[in-house]
mmCIF file of N, CA and C in Angstrom:
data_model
loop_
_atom_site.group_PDB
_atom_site.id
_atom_site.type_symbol
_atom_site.label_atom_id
_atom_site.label_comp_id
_atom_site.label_asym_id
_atom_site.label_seq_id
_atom_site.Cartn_x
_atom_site.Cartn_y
_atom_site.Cartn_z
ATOM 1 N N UNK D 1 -3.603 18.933 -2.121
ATOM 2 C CA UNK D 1 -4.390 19.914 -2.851
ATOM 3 C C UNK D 1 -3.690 20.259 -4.170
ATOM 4 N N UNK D 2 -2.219 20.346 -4.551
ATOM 5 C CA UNK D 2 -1.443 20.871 -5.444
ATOM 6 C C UNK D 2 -1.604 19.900 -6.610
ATOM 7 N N UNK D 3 -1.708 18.341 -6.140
ATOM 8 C CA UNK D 3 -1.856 17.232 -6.964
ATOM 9 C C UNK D 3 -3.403 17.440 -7.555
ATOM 10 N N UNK D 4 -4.347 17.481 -6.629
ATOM 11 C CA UNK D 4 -5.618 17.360 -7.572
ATOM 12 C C UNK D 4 -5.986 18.918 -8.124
ATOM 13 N N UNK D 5 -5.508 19.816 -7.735
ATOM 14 C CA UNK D 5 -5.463 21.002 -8.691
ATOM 15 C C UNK D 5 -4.806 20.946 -9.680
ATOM 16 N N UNK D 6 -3.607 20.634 -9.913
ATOM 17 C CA UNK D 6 -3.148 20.373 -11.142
ATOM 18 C C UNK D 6 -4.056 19.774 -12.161
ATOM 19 N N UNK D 7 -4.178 18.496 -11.711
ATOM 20 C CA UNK D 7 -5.170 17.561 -12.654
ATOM 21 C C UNK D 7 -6.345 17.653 -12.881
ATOM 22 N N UNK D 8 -7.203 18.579 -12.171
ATOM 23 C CA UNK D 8 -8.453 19.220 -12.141
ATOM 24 C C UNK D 8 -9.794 18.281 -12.594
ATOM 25 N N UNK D 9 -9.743 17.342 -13.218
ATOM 26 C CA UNK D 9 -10.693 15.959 -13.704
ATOM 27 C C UNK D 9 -10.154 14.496 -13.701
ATOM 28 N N UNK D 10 -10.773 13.900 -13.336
ATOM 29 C CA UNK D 10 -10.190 12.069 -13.092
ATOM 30 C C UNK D 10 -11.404 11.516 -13.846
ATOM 31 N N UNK D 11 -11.106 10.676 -14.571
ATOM 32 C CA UNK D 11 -12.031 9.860 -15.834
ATOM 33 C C UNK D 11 -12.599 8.754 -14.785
ATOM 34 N N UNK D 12 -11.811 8.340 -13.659
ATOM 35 C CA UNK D 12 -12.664 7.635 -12.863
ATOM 36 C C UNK D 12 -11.855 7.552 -11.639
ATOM 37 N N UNK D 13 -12.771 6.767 -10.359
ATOM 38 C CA UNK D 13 -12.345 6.597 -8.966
ATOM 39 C C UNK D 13 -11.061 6.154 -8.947
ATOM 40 N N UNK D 14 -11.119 4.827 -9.130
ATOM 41 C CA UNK D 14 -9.338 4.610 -9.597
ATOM 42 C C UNK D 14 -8.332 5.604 -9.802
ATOM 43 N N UNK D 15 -8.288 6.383 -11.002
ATOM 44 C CA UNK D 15 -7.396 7.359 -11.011
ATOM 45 C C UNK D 15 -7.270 8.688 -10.083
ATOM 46 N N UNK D 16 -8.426 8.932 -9.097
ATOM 47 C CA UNK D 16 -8.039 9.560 -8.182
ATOM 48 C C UNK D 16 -7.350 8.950 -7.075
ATOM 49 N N UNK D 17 -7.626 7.643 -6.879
ATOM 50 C CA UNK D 17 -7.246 6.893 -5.849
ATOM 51 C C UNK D 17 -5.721 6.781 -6.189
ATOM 52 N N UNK D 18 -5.023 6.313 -7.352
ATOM 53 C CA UNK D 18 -4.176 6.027 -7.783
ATOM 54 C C UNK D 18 -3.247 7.369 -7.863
ATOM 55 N N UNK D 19 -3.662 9.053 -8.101
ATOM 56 C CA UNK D 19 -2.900 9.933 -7.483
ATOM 57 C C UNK D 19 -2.919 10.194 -6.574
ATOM 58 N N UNK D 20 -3.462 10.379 -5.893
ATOM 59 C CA UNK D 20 -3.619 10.059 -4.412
ATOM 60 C C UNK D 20 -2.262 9.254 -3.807
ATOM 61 N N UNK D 21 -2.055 8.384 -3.903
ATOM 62 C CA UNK D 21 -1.283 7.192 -3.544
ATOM 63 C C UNK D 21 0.318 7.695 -3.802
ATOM 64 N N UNK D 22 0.173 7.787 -5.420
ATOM 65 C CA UNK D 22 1.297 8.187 -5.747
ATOM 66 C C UNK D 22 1.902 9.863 -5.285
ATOM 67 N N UNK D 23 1.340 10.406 -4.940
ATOM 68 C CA UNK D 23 1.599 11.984 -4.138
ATOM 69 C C UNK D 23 2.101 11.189 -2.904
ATOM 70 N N UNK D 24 1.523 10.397 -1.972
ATOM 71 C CA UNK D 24 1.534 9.925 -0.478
ATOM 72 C C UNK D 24 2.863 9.057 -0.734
ATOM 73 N N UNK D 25 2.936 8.330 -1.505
ATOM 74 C CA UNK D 25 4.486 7.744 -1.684
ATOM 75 C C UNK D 25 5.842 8.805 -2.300
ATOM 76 N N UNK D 26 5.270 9.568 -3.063
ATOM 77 C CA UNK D 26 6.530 10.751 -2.998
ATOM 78 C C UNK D 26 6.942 11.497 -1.717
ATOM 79 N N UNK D 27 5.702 12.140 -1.308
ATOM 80 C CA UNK D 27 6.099 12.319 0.601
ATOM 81 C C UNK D 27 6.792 11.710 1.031
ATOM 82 N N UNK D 28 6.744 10.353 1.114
ATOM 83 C CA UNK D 28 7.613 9.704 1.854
ATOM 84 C C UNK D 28 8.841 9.432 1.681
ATOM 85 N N UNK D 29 9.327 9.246 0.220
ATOM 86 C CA UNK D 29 10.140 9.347 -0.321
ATOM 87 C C UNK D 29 11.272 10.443 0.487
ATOM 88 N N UNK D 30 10.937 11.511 0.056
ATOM 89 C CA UNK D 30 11.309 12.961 0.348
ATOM 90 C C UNK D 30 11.552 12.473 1.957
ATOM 91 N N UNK D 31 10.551 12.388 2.624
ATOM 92 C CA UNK D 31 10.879 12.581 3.848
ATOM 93 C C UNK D 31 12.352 11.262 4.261
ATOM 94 N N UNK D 32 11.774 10.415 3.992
ATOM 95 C CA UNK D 32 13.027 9.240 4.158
ATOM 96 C C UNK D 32 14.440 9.924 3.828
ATOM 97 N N UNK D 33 15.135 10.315 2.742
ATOM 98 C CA UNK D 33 15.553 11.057 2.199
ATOM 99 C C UNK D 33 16.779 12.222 3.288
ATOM 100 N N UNK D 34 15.471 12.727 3.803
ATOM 101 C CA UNK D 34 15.544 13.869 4.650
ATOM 102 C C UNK D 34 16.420 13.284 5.990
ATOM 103 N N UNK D 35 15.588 12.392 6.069
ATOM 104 C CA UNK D 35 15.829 11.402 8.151
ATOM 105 C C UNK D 35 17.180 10.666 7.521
ATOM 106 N N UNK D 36 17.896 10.235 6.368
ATOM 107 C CA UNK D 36 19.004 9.625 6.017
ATOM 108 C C UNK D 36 20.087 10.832 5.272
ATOM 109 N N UNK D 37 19.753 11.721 5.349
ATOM 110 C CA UNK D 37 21.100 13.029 5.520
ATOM 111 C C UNK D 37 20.801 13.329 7.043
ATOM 112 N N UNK D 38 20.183 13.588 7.908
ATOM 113 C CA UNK D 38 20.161 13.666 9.472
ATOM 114 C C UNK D 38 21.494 12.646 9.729
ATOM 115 N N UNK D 39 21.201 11.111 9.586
ATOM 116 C CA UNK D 39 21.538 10.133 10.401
ATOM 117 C C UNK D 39 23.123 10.016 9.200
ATOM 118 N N UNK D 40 23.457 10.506 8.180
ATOM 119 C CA UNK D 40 24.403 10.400 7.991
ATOM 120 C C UNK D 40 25.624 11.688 8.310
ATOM 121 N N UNK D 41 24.841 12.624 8.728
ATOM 122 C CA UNK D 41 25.382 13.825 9.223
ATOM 123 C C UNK D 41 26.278 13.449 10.492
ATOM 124 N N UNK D 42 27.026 13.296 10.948
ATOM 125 C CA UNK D 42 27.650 13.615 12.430
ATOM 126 C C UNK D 42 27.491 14.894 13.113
ATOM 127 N N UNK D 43 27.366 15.733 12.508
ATOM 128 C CA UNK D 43 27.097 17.089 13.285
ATOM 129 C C UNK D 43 25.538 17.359 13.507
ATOM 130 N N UNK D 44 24.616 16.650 12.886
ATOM 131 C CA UNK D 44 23.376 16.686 13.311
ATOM 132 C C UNK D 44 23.007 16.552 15.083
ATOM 133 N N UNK D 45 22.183 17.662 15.122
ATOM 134 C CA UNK D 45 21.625 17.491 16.698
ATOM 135 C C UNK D 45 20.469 17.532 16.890
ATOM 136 N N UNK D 46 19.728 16.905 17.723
ATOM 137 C CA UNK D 46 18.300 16.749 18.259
ATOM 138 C C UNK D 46 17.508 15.509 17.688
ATOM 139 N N UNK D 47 16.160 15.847 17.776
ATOM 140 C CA UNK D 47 15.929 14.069 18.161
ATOM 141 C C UNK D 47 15.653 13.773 16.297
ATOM 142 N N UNK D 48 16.049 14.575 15.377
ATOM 143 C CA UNK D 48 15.814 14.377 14.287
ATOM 144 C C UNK D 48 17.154 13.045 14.021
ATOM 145 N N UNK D 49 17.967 13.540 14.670
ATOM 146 C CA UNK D 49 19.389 12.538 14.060
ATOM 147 C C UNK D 49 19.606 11.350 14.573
ATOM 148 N N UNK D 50 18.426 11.190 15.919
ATOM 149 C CA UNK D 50 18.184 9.694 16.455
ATOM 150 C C UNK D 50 17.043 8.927 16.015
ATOM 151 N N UNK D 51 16.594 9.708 15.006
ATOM 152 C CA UNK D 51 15.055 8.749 14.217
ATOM 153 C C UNK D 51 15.985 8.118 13.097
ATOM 154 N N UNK D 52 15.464 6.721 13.198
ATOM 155 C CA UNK D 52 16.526 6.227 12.127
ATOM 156 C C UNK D 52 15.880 4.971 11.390
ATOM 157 N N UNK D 53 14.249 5.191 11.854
ATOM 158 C CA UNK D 53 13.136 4.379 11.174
ATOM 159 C C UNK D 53 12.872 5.279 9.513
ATOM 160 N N UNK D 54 12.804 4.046 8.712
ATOM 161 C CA UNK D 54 13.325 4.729 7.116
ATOM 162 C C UNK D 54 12.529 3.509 6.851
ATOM 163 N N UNK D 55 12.120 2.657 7.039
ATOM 164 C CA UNK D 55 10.977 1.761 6.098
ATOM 165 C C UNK D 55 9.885 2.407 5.488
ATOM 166 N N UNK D 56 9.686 2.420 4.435
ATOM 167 C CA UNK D 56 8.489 3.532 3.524
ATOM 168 C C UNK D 56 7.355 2.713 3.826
ATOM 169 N N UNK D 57 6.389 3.559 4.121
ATOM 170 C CA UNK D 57 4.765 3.783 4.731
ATOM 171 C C UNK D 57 4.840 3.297 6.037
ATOM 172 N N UNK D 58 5.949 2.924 6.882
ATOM 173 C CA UNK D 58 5.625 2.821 8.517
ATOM 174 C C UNK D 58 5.116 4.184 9.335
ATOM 175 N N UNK D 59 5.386 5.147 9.014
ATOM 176 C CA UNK D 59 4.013 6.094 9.373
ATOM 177 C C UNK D 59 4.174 6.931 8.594
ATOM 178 N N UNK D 60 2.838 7.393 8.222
ATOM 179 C CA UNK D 60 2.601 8.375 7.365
ATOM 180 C C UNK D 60 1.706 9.786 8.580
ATOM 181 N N UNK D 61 2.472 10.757 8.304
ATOM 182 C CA UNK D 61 1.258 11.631 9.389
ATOM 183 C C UNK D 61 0.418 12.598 8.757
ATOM 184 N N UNK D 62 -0.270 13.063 9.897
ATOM 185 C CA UNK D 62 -1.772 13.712 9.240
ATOM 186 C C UNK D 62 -2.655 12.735 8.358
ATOM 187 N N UNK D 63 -2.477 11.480 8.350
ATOM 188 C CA UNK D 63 -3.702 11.010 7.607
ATOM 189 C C UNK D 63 -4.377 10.682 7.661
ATOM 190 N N UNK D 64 -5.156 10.510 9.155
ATOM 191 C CA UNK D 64 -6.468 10.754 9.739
ATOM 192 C C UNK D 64 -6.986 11.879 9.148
ATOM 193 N N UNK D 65 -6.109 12.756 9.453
ATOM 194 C CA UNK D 65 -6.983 14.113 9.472
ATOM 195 C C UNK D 65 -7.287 14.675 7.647
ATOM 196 N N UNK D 66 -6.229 13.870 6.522
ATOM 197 C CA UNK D 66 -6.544 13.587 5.449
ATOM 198 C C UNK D 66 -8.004 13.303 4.472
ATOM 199 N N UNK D 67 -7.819 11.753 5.482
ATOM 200 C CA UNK D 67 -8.851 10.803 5.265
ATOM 201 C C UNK D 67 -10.136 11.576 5.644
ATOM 202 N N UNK D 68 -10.069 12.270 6.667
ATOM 203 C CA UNK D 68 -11.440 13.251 7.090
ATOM 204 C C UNK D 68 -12.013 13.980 6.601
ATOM 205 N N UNK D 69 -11.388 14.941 5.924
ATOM 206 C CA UNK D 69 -11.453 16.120 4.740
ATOM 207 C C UNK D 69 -12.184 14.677 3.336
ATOM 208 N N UNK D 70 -11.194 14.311 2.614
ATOM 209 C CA UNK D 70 -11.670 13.566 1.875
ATOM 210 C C UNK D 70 -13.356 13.163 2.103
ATOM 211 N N UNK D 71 -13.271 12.364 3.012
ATOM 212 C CA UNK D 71 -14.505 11.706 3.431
ATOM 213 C C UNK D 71 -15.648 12.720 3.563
ATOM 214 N N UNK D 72 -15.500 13.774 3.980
ATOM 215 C CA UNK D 72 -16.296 15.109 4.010
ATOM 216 C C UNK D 72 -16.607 15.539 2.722
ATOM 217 N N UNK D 73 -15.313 16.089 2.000
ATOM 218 C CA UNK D 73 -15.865 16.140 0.546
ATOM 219 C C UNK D 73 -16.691 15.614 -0.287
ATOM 220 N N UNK D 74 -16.106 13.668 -0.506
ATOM 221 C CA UNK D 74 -16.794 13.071 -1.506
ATOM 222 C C UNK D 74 -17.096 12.136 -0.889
ATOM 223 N N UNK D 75 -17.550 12.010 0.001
ATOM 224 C CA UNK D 75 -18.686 10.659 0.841
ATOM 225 C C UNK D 75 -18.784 9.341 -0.592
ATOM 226 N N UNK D 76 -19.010 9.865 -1.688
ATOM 227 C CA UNK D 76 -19.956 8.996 -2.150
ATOM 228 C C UNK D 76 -18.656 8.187 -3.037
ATOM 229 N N UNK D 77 -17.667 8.829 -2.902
ATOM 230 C CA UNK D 77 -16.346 8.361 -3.409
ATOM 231 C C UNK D 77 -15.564 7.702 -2.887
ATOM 232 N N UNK D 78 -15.189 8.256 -1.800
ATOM 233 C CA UNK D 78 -14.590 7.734 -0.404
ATOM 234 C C UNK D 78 -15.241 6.614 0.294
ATOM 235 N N UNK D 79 -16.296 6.225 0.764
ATOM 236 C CA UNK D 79 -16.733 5.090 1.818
ATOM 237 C C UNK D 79 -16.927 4.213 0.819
ATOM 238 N N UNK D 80 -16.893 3.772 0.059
ATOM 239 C CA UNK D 80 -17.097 2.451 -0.747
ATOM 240 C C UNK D 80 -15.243 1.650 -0.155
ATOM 241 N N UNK D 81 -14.279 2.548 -0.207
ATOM 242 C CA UNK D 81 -13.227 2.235 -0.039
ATOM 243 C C UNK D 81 -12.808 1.985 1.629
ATOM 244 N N UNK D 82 -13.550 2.601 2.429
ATOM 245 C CA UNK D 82 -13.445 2.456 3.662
ATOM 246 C C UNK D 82 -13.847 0.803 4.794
#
């Protein structure tokens, strides 16, 4: 929501698609990030410091429930891509 409020107009599908993408790859970023100070920590505890999957886009979460909202919104934007 913070990404397409900011930008408030897209000149076309593409460029929403294309922030879109690029927001969903900073997430991950960040989160990877996050799970590799866990796993370089030794004093880390719980099951955060035994996740040690860090390949970017092997899961992304909530994005069913993303894709749903979207698809609700702009049907006419969204299912061409689906």
């Amino acid at each position: 929501r913070k990404i397409i409020k900011n930008r408030g107009h897209f000149p076309n599908d593409a460029a929403a698609v294309k922030l879109l993408w690029l927001a969903i790859c900073n997430i991950e970023d960040k989160r990877a990030r996050e799970r590799q100070r866990y796993i370089d920590d030794p004093l880390a505890t719980g099951d955060r410091s035994r996740h040690t999957r860090l390949v970017e886009g092997a899961r992304t979460n909530g994005w069913k429930q993303a894709l749903g909202s979207l698809v609700l919104n702009y049907p006419e934007r969204i299912n061409p891509y689906l």
